[in-house]
Amino acid sequence: MCSWHSFFLYGDDVNEYTVPFLRLPGTMEEQTWLAEHLETLSVRESIILAAAVEHSPPETMADAVNNLLTLGEYEVLPAGSYEQLGALYLQTADVPNEQRPAFDKGALGWWYANEHPGTFLDSRFYVSYPEQDTPQPYNGNHLPTDLELLDWSVRLKLASPSAPEGLWLKLPDSQGELDLAREALGVNHIEDSTLLEERCILPCVRDRDIVDDFAFITHAVYEGDRLGDFLKKCKEEAGLLERFLAALEYESCQDLGGAAQIAEAMDSYDVVEADAFLDRVTRELNEEPWAKAGEGIQNCFDYAAYAEAGAAQQGYSLTHDGRYYIRKSGAQELGMTMQ
């Protein structure tokens, strides 16, 4: 009988290694979410998931969702034995070069594994587990979207003679994603592979085929890294992602390179929350003599239409969802004044 990890390390068919998760008890929403995310697992994510499900086999689809949501808390090291693990530790440890030969690398590997519990996989990797008190992000109430997680920018499906069906690379390149993908593809350089498919986290780019947009795969990797670096900032700065999405809509952006350029030029846009602007306009108008007559006359005035007209006169556009006014920077600050 196949172990859990064999599905993820050796399954060539997506359906083959997603079947165990999709047969667990759960809801239709969880099943759909799992199917979508399992389909594009990167090489590194597949290695981690193989360790995760052996360490804590999921009993429900909710458990499986949490397996996927916590992949970033694992570490993958290129060591298939305790001796290799000890040697790898010495490469980064603060130990003088002349003292390193005196270490028992096997014993050192045992010590490291005791400090960082994990498992060896396929005699090639050591995967360390997260802290035991790590909270489970999914409690059965809300399945997060990719834009809520912001833990990737682009996924590229790459093929080679060694992997003709294709393997996924997750960008930005962090924690060895690129090296693991290159090794699994059996190529010396990532551009020696063939780009089969892409997925972008941005809705305006997600359904586009960027194969025709880049002459070389390295360009796609570069743009994915640029966008990924910006998305990390979006996790730290409240409201930045929403302003970025408004800028993408304003520019009618549909390509990855354009999105990366807009991300690096967010200072070129004035973005104002429509509700906040309407509140400000309302407060200012209610100081007018006519408004002080009371709610009766105020109810006769269309504050929203007046605010939108004033914003348009100053060069602002309202986003499709009605949440933001946006324009290129350099014009008069958004206010209620109308000519």
CSV table of C-alpha atoms in Angstrom, one decimal:
chain,number,residue,atom,x,y,z
A,1,MET,CA,0.0,0.0,0.0
A,2,CYS,CA,1.4,3.4,-0.9
A,3,SER,CA,2.3,5.8,1.9
A,4,TRP,CA,1.0,9.3,2.0
A,5,HIS,CA,4.4,10.7,1.0
A,6,SER,CA,4.6,8.6,-2.1
A,7,PHE,CA,1.7,10.4,-3.6
A,8,PHE,CA,3.4,13.7,-3.4
A,9,LEU,CA,7.0,12.7,-4.2
A,10,TYR,CA,6.3,10.3,-7.0
A,11,GLY,CA,2.8,10.9,-8.4
A,12,ASP,CA,3.0,11.9,-12.1
A,13,ASP,CA,-0.7,12.5,-12.4
A,14,VAL,CA,-2.4,15.3,-10.4
A,15,ASN,CA,-5.4,13.1,-9.9
A,16,GLU,CA,-3.3,10.3,-8.5
A,17,TYR,CA,-1.9,12.3,-5.6
A,18,THR,CA,-4.9,14.4,-4.9
A,19,VAL,CA,-7.2,11.5,-4.4
A,20,PRO,CA,-6.2,10.8,-0.8
A,21,PHE,CA,-7.1,14.3,0.3
A,22,LEU,CA,-10.2,14.6,-1.7
A,23,ARG,CA,-11.7,11.4,-0.3
A,24,LEU,CA,-11.5,12.7,3.3
A,25,PRO,CA,-14.6,13.9,5.1
A,26,GLY,CA,-15.3,17.5,4.4
A,27,THR,CA,-17.4,20.1,2.5
A,28,MET,CA,-17.7,20.8,-1.2
A,29,GLU,CA,-16.0,24.1,-0.6
A,30,GLU,CA,-13.0,22.5,1.1
A,31,GLN,CA,-12.8,19.9,-1.7
A,32,THR,CA,-12.8,22.6,-4.4
A,33,TRP,CA,-10.2,24.6,-2.5
A,34,LEU,CA,-7.9,21.6,-2.0
A,35,ALA,CA,-8.2,20.5,-5.6
A,36,GLU,CA,-7.2,24.0,-6.9
A,37,HIS,CA,-4.2,24.3,-4.5
A,38,LEU,CA,-2.9,20.7,-4.9
A,39,GLU,CA,-2.9,21.1,-8.7
A,40,THR,CA,-0.1,23.7,-8.6
A,41,LEU,CA,2.1,22.5,-5.8
A,42,SER,CA,5.7,23.5,-6.4
A,43,VAL,CA,8.5,21.0,-6.1
A,44,ARG,CA,9.5,22.3,-2.6
A,45,GLU,CA,5.8,22.4,-1.5
A,46,SER,CA,5.4,18.7,-2.6
A,47,ILE,CA,8.5,17.7,-0.6
A,48,ILE,CA,7.2,19.5,2.5
A,49,LEU,CA,3.6,18.1,2.2
A,50,ALA,CA,5.0,14.6,2.0
A,51,ALA,CA,6.7,15.2,5.4
A,52,ALA,CA,3.7,17.0,6.8
A,53,VAL,CA,1.1,14.3,6.1
A,54,GLU,CA,3.4,11.6,7.5
A,55,HIS,CA,4.1,13.6,10.6
A,56,SER,CA,0.4,14.5,11.1
A,57,PRO,CA,-1.9,12.5,8.7
A,58,PRO,CA,-5.0,14.5,8.0
A,59,GLU,CA,-8.3,12.9,9.1
A,60,THR,CA,-10.6,15.5,7.5
A,61,MET,CA,-10.4,17.9,4.6
A,62,ALA,CA,-10.1,20.7,7.2
A,63,ASP,CA,-6.9,19.0,8.4
A,64,ALA,CA,-5.6,18.8,4.8
A,65,VAL,CA,-6.3,22.6,4.3
A,66,ASN,CA,-4.2,23.3,7.4
A,67,ASN,CA,-1.5,21.1,6.0
A,68,LEU,CA,-1.3,23.3,3.0
A,69,LEU,CA,-1.6,26.6,4.9
A,70,THR,CA,1.4,25.8,7.1
A,71,LEU,CA,3.8,24.6,4.4
A,72,GLY,CA,5.8,27.9,4.8
A,73,GLU,CA,6.6,26.9,8.4
A,74,TYR,CA,8.7,23.9,7.4
A,75,GLU,CA,12.3,23.9,6.3
A,76,VAL,CA,13.8,21.7,3.6
A,77,LEU,CA,17.5,20.9,3.7
A,78,PRO,CA,19.5,19.0,1.1
A,79,ALA,CA,20.6,16.2,3.4
A,80,GLY,CA,19.7,12.6,3.2
A,81,SER,CA,21.5,11.3,6.3
A,82,TYR,CA,22.6,12.4,9.7
A,83,GLU,CA,26.2,12.8,8.4
A,84,GLN,CA,25.1,15.0,5.5
A,85,LEU,CA,22.9,17.0,7.9
A,86,GLY,CA,25.9,17.5,10.3
A,87,ALA,CA,28.1,18.5,7.3
A,88,LEU,CA,25.5,21.0,6.1
A,89,TYR,CA,25.2,22.5,9.6
A,90,LEU,CA,29.0,23.0,9.7
A,91,GLN,CA,28.9,25.0,6.5
A,92,THR,CA,26.9,27.8,8.2
A,93,ALA,CA,27.8,27.3,11.8
A,94,ASP,CA,30.1,29.8,13.6
A,95,VAL,CA,32.9,27.3,13.9
A,96,PRO,CA,36.5,28.1,13.0
A,97,ASN,CA,37.7,26.2,9.9
A,98,GLU,CA,40.5,24.5,11.7
A,99,GLN,CA,38.1,23.0,14.2
A,100,ARG,CA,35.6,21.6,11.8
A,101,PRO,CA,37.4,18.3,11.0
A,102,ALA,CA,37.3,17.4,14.6
A,103,PHE,CA,33.5,17.2,14.6
A,104,ASP,CA,31.7,13.8,14.3
A,105,LYS,CA,29.4,14.8,11.5
A,106,GLY,CA,27.0,12.0,12.2
A,107,ALA,CA,26.7,12.9,15.8
A,108,LEU,CA,26.3,16.5,14.9
A,109,GLY,CA,23.5,15.6,12.6
A,110,TRP,CA,21.8,13.7,15.4
A,111,TRP,CA,22.2,16.7,17.6
A,112,TYR,CA,20.7,19.1,15.0
A,113,ALA,CA,17.7,16.7,14.4
A,114,ASN,CA,17.1,16.7,18.1
A,115,GLU,CA,17.1,20.5,18.2
A,116,HIS,CA,15.0,20.7,15.0
A,117,PRO,CA,12.8,17.6,14.9
A,118,GLY,CA,11.9,16.4,11.4
A,119,THR,CA,12.2,13.6,9.0
A,120,PHE,CA,14.4,12.4,6.1
A,121,LEU,CA,12.7,11.9,2.7
A,122,ASP,CA,13.9,9.9,-0.2
A,123,SER,CA,17.5,9.8,1.1
A,124,ARG,CA,17.8,13.3,-0.3
A,125,PHE,CA,16.1,15.8,2.1
A,126,TYR,CA,15.6,16.6,5.7
A,127,VAL,CA,12.4,18.4,6.5
A,128,SER,CA,12.1,20.1,9.9
A,129,TYR,CA,8.7,20.5,11.5
A,130,PRO,CA,7.1,23.7,12.7
A,131,GLU,CA,7.0,24.5,16.4
A,132,GLN,CA,4.4,22.3,18.2
A,133,ASP,CA,2.4,25.2,19.5
A,134,THR,CA,1.8,26.6,16.0
A,135,PRO,CA,-1.9,27.5,15.8
A,136,GLN,CA,-4.0,26.0,13.0
A,137,PRO,CA,-5.0,28.9,10.6
A,138,TYR,CA,-8.2,27.3,9.3
A,139,ASN,CA,-11.0,26.5,11.8
A,140,GLY,CA,-13.7,25.5,9.3
A,141,ASN,CA,-15.3,28.9,8.9
A,142,HIS,CA,-13.3,30.8,6.2
A,143,LEU,CA,-11.2,29.4,3.4
A,144,PRO,CA,-8.6,32.0,2.7
A,145,THR,CA,-8.0,33.3,-0.9
A,146,ASP,CA,-4.6,33.5,-2.4
A,147,LEU,CA,-4.8,37.3,-2.2
A,148,GLU,CA,-5.4,37.0,1.5
A,149,LEU,CA,-2.4,34.8,2.0
A,150,LEU,CA,0.0,36.7,-0.3
A,151,ASP,CA,2.6,33.9,-0.1
A,152,TRP,CA,3.3,33.7,-3.8
A,153,SER,CA,3.2,35.9,-6.9
A,154,VAL,CA,3.5,33.6,-9.9
A,155,ARG,CA,3.7,29.9,-10.5
A,156,LEU,CA,5.4,28.5,-13.6
A,157,LYS,CA,4.8,25.0,-14.9
A,158,LEU,CA,8.1,23.9,-16.5
A,159,ALA,CA,9.0,20.8,-18.4
A,160,SER,CA,12.2,19.1,-19.5
A,161,PRO,CA,13.1,15.7,-21.0
A,162,SER,CA,13.4,14.4,-17.4
A,163,ALA,CA,10.0,15.7,-16.5
A,164,PRO,CA,7.9,16.0,-19.7
A,165,GLU,CA,4.6,16.3,-17.8
A,166,GLY,CA,5.9,19.5,-16.1
A,167,LEU,CA,6.7,20.6,-12.6
A,168,TRP,CA,5.6,23.8,-10.8
A,169,LEU,CA,8.0,26.6,-9.7
A,170,LYS,CA,6.6,29.0,-7.0
A,171,LEU,CA,7.8,32.6,-7.1
A,172,PRO,CA,9.2,34.6,-5.6
A,173,ASP,CA,12.2,32.4,-5.3
A,174,SER,CA,12.6,31.8,-1.5
A,175,GLN,CA,14.0,29.0,0.5
A,176,GLY,CA,15.5,27.2,-2.4
A,177,GLU,CA,12.4,27.0,-4.7
A,178,LEU,CA,14.4,27.6,-7.8
A,179,ASP,CA,17.2,25.2,-7.0
A,180,LEU,CA,14.8,22.4,-6.1
A,181,ALA,CA,12.9,22.9,-9.3
A,182,ARG,CA,16.0,22.9,-11.4
A,183,GLU,CA,17.2,19.7,-9.8
A,184,ALA,CA,13.8,18.0,-10.3
A,185,LEU,CA,13.8,19.1,-13.9
A,186,GLY,CA,17.3,17.8,-14.4
A,187,VAL,CA,18.6,21.0,-16.0
A,188,ASN,CA,21.6,23.1,-15.2
A,189,HIS,CA,19.8,26.4,-15.9
A,190,ILE,CA,16.1,27.1,-15.5
A,191,GLU,CA,16.0,28.6,-19.0
A,192,ASP,CA,16.9,25.1,-20.4
A,193,SER,CA,13.3,24.0,-19.5
A,194,THR,CA,10.1,24.7,-21.4
A,195,LEU,CA,7.4,27.0,-20.0
A,196,LEU,CA,4.1,25.1,-20.3
A,197,GLU,CA,1.7,27.2,-18.1
A,198,GLU,CA,1.5,30.0,-15.6
A,199,ARG,CA,-0.7,31.1,-12.8
A,200,CYS,CA,-0.5,34.7,-11.4
A,201,ILE,CA,-2.0,35.6,-8.1
A,202,LEU,CA,-3.5,38.8,-9.6
A,203,PRO,CA,-7.0,38.5,-11.0
A,204,CYS,CA,-6.2,40.7,-14.0
A,205,VAL,CA,-3.2,38.5,-15.0
A,206,ARG,CA,-4.3,35.1,-13.7
A,207,ASP,CA,-6.1,33.9,-16.9
A,208,ARG,CA,-3.5,35.2,-19.3
A,209,ASP,CA,-0.9,33.1,-21.0
A,210,ILE,CA,2.5,34.7,-20.4
A,211,VAL,CA,4.3,32.2,-22.5
A,212,ASP,CA,4.0,34.7,-25.4
A,213,ASP,CA,5.0,37.6,-23.2
A,214,PHE,CA,8.5,36.5,-22.5
A,215,ALA,CA,11.2,35.3,-24.8
A,216,PHE,CA,13.1,33.6,-22.0
A,217,ILE,CA,11.9,31.9,-18.8
A,218,THR,CA,14.4,34.0,-16.8
A,219,HIS,CA,12.4,37.1,-17.6
A,220,ALA,CA,9.3,35.5,-16.1
A,221,VAL,CA,11.2,34.5,-13.0
A,222,TYR,CA,12.6,38.0,-12.7
A,223,GLU,CA,9.2,39.7,-13.0
A,224,GLY,CA,7.7,37.1,-10.6
A,225,ASP,CA,10.4,37.9,-8.0
A,226,ARG,CA,9.8,41.7,-8.5
A,227,LEU,CA,6.1,41.3,-7.9
A,228,GLY,CA,6.7,38.9,-5.0
A,229,ASP,CA,8.9,41.4,-3.2
A,230,PHE,CA,6.2,44.0,-3.4
A,231,LEU,CA,3.5,41.6,-2.2
A,232,LYS,CA,5.6,41.0,0.9
A,233,LYS,CA,5.3,44.7,1.6
A,234,CYS,CA,1.5,44.4,1.2
A,235,LYS,CA,1.4,42.0,4.1
A,236,GLU,CA,3.1,44.5,6.3
A,237,GLU,CA,1.4,47.8,5.2
A,238,ALA,CA,-2.3,47.9,5.7
A,239,GLY,CA,-4.3,49.1,2.6
A,240,LEU,CA,-1.3,48.8,0.2
A,241,LEU,CA,-2.8,45.8,-1.6
A,242,GLU,CA,-6.1,47.5,-2.1
A,243,ARG,CA,-4.4,50.6,-3.5
A,244,PHE,CA,-2.3,48.4,-5.8
A,245,LEU,CA,-5.4,46.6,-7.2
A,246,ALA,CA,-7.0,50.0,-7.8
A,247,ALA,CA,-3.9,51.1,-9.8
A,248,LEU,CA,-4.0,47.9,-11.8
A,249,GLU,CA,-7.6,48.5,-12.7
A,250,TYR,CA,-6.9,52.2,-13.5
A,251,GLU,CA,-4.1,51.2,-15.9
A,252,SER,CA,-6.1,48.3,-17.4
A,253,CYS,CA,-3.1,46.1,-16.6
A,254,GLN,CA,-3.2,42.6,-18.0
A,255,ASP,CA,0.4,41.5,-18.1
A,256,LEU,CA,2.9,40.4,-15.4
A,257,GLY,CA,5.6,42.9,-16.5
A,258,GLY,CA,3.2,45.8,-16.3
A,259,ALA,CA,2.0,44.7,-12.9
A,260,ALA,CA,5.5,44.6,-11.6
A,261,GLN,CA,6.2,48.1,-12.9
A,262,ILE,CA,3.1,49.5,-11.3
A,263,ALA,CA,4.0,47.9,-8.0
A,264,GLU,CA,7.3,49.7,-8.0
A,265,ALA,CA,5.7,53.0,-8.9
A,266,MET,CA,2.8,53.2,-6.4
A,267,ASP,CA,4.0,56.7,-5.3
A,268,SER,CA,2.8,57.8,-8.8
A,269,TYR,CA,-0.9,57.3,-7.8
A,270,ASP,CA,-3.3,59.1,-5.5
A,271,VAL,CA,-5.7,56.6,-4.1
A,272,VAL,CA,-8.5,57.7,-1.7
A,273,GLU,CA,-11.2,55.6,-0.1
A,274,ALA,CA,-14.5,56.6,-1.5
A,275,ASP,CA,-16.4,56.3,1.8
A,276,ALA,CA,-13.8,58.4,3.6
A,277,PHE,CA,-14.0,61.1,0.9
A,278,LEU,CA,-17.8,61.1,1.0
A,279,ASP,CA,-17.8,61.4,4.8
A,280,ARG,CA,-15.4,64.4,4.5
A,281,VAL,CA,-17.5,66.1,1.8
A,282,THR,CA,-20.7,65.5,3.9
A,283,ARG,CA,-19.2,67.1,7.0
A,284,GLU,CA,-18.0,70.1,5.0
A,285,LEU,CA,-21.3,70.6,3.2
A,286,ASN,CA,-23.2,70.3,6.4
A,287,GLU,CA,-21.4,73.5,7.5
A,288,GLU,CA,-23.1,75.4,4.7
A,289,PRO,CA,-25.8,77.8,5.7
A,290,TRP,CA,-28.5,75.9,3.8
A,291,ALA,CA,-27.6,72.6,5.6
A,292,LYS,CA,-28.0,74.1,9.0
A,293,ALA,CA,-31.7,74.2,8.5
A,294,GLY,CA,-31.8,70.6,9.5
A,295,GLU,CA,-32.1,67.0,8.2
A,296,GLY,CA,-35.1,67.8,6.2
A,297,ILE,CA,-33.3,69.9,3.7
A,298,GLN,CA,-30.1,67.7,3.9
A,299,ASN,CA,-32.2,64.7,2.8
A,300,CYS,CA,-33.0,66.6,-0.4
A,301,PHE,CA,-29.3,66.8,-1.4
A,302,ASP,CA,-27.5,63.9,-3.2
A,303,TYR,CA,-24.2,64.0,-1.3
A,304,ALA,CA,-22.8,60.9,-3.1
A,305,ALA,CA,-23.5,62.3,-6.6
A,306,TYR,CA,-21.9,65.6,-5.6
A,307,ALA,CA,-18.8,63.9,-4.3
A,308,GLU,CA,-18.4,61.7,-7.3
A,309,ALA,CA,-18.8,64.7,-9.7
A,310,GLY,CA,-16.2,66.7,-7.7
A,311,ALA,CA,-13.8,63.8,-7.8
A,312,ALA,CA,-14.2,63.3,-11.5
A,313,GLN,CA,-13.6,67.1,-12.1
A,314,GLN,CA,-10.2,66.7,-10.4
A,315,GLY,CA,-9.2,63.8,-12.5
A,316,TYR,CA,-10.2,60.9,-10.3
A,317,SER,CA,-11.8,57.7,-11.5
A,318,LEU,CA,-14.0,55.5,-9.3
A,319,THR,CA,-13.0,51.8,-9.2
A,320,HIS,CA,-15.6,49.3,-10.4
A,321,ASP,CA,-16.3,48.1,-6.8
A,322,GLY,CA,-16.9,51.7,-5.8
A,323,ARG,CA,-14.4,51.6,-3.0
A,324,TYR,CA,-11.6,54.0,-4.2
A,325,TYR,CA,-11.0,57.1,-6.2
A,326,ILE,CA,-7.7,57.0,-8.1
A,327,ARG,CA,-5.7,59.1,-10.4
A,328,LYS,CA,-2.0,59.8,-11.4
A,329,SER,CA,-0.2,61.9,-8.8
A,330,GLY,CA,0.7,65.6,-9.3
A,331,ALA,CA,-2.8,67.2,-9.6
A,332,GLN,CA,-4.8,69.1,-6.9
A,333,GLU,CA,-5.4,67.1,-3.7
A,334,LEU,CA,-8.8,65.6,-3.7
A,335,GLY,CA,-11.4,67.9,-2.1
A,336,MET,CA,-14.9,69.0,-2.5
A,337,THR,CA,-14.2,72.2,-4.5
A,338,MET,CA,-15.9,72.3,-7.9
A,339,GLN,CA,-15.3,74.8,-10.7
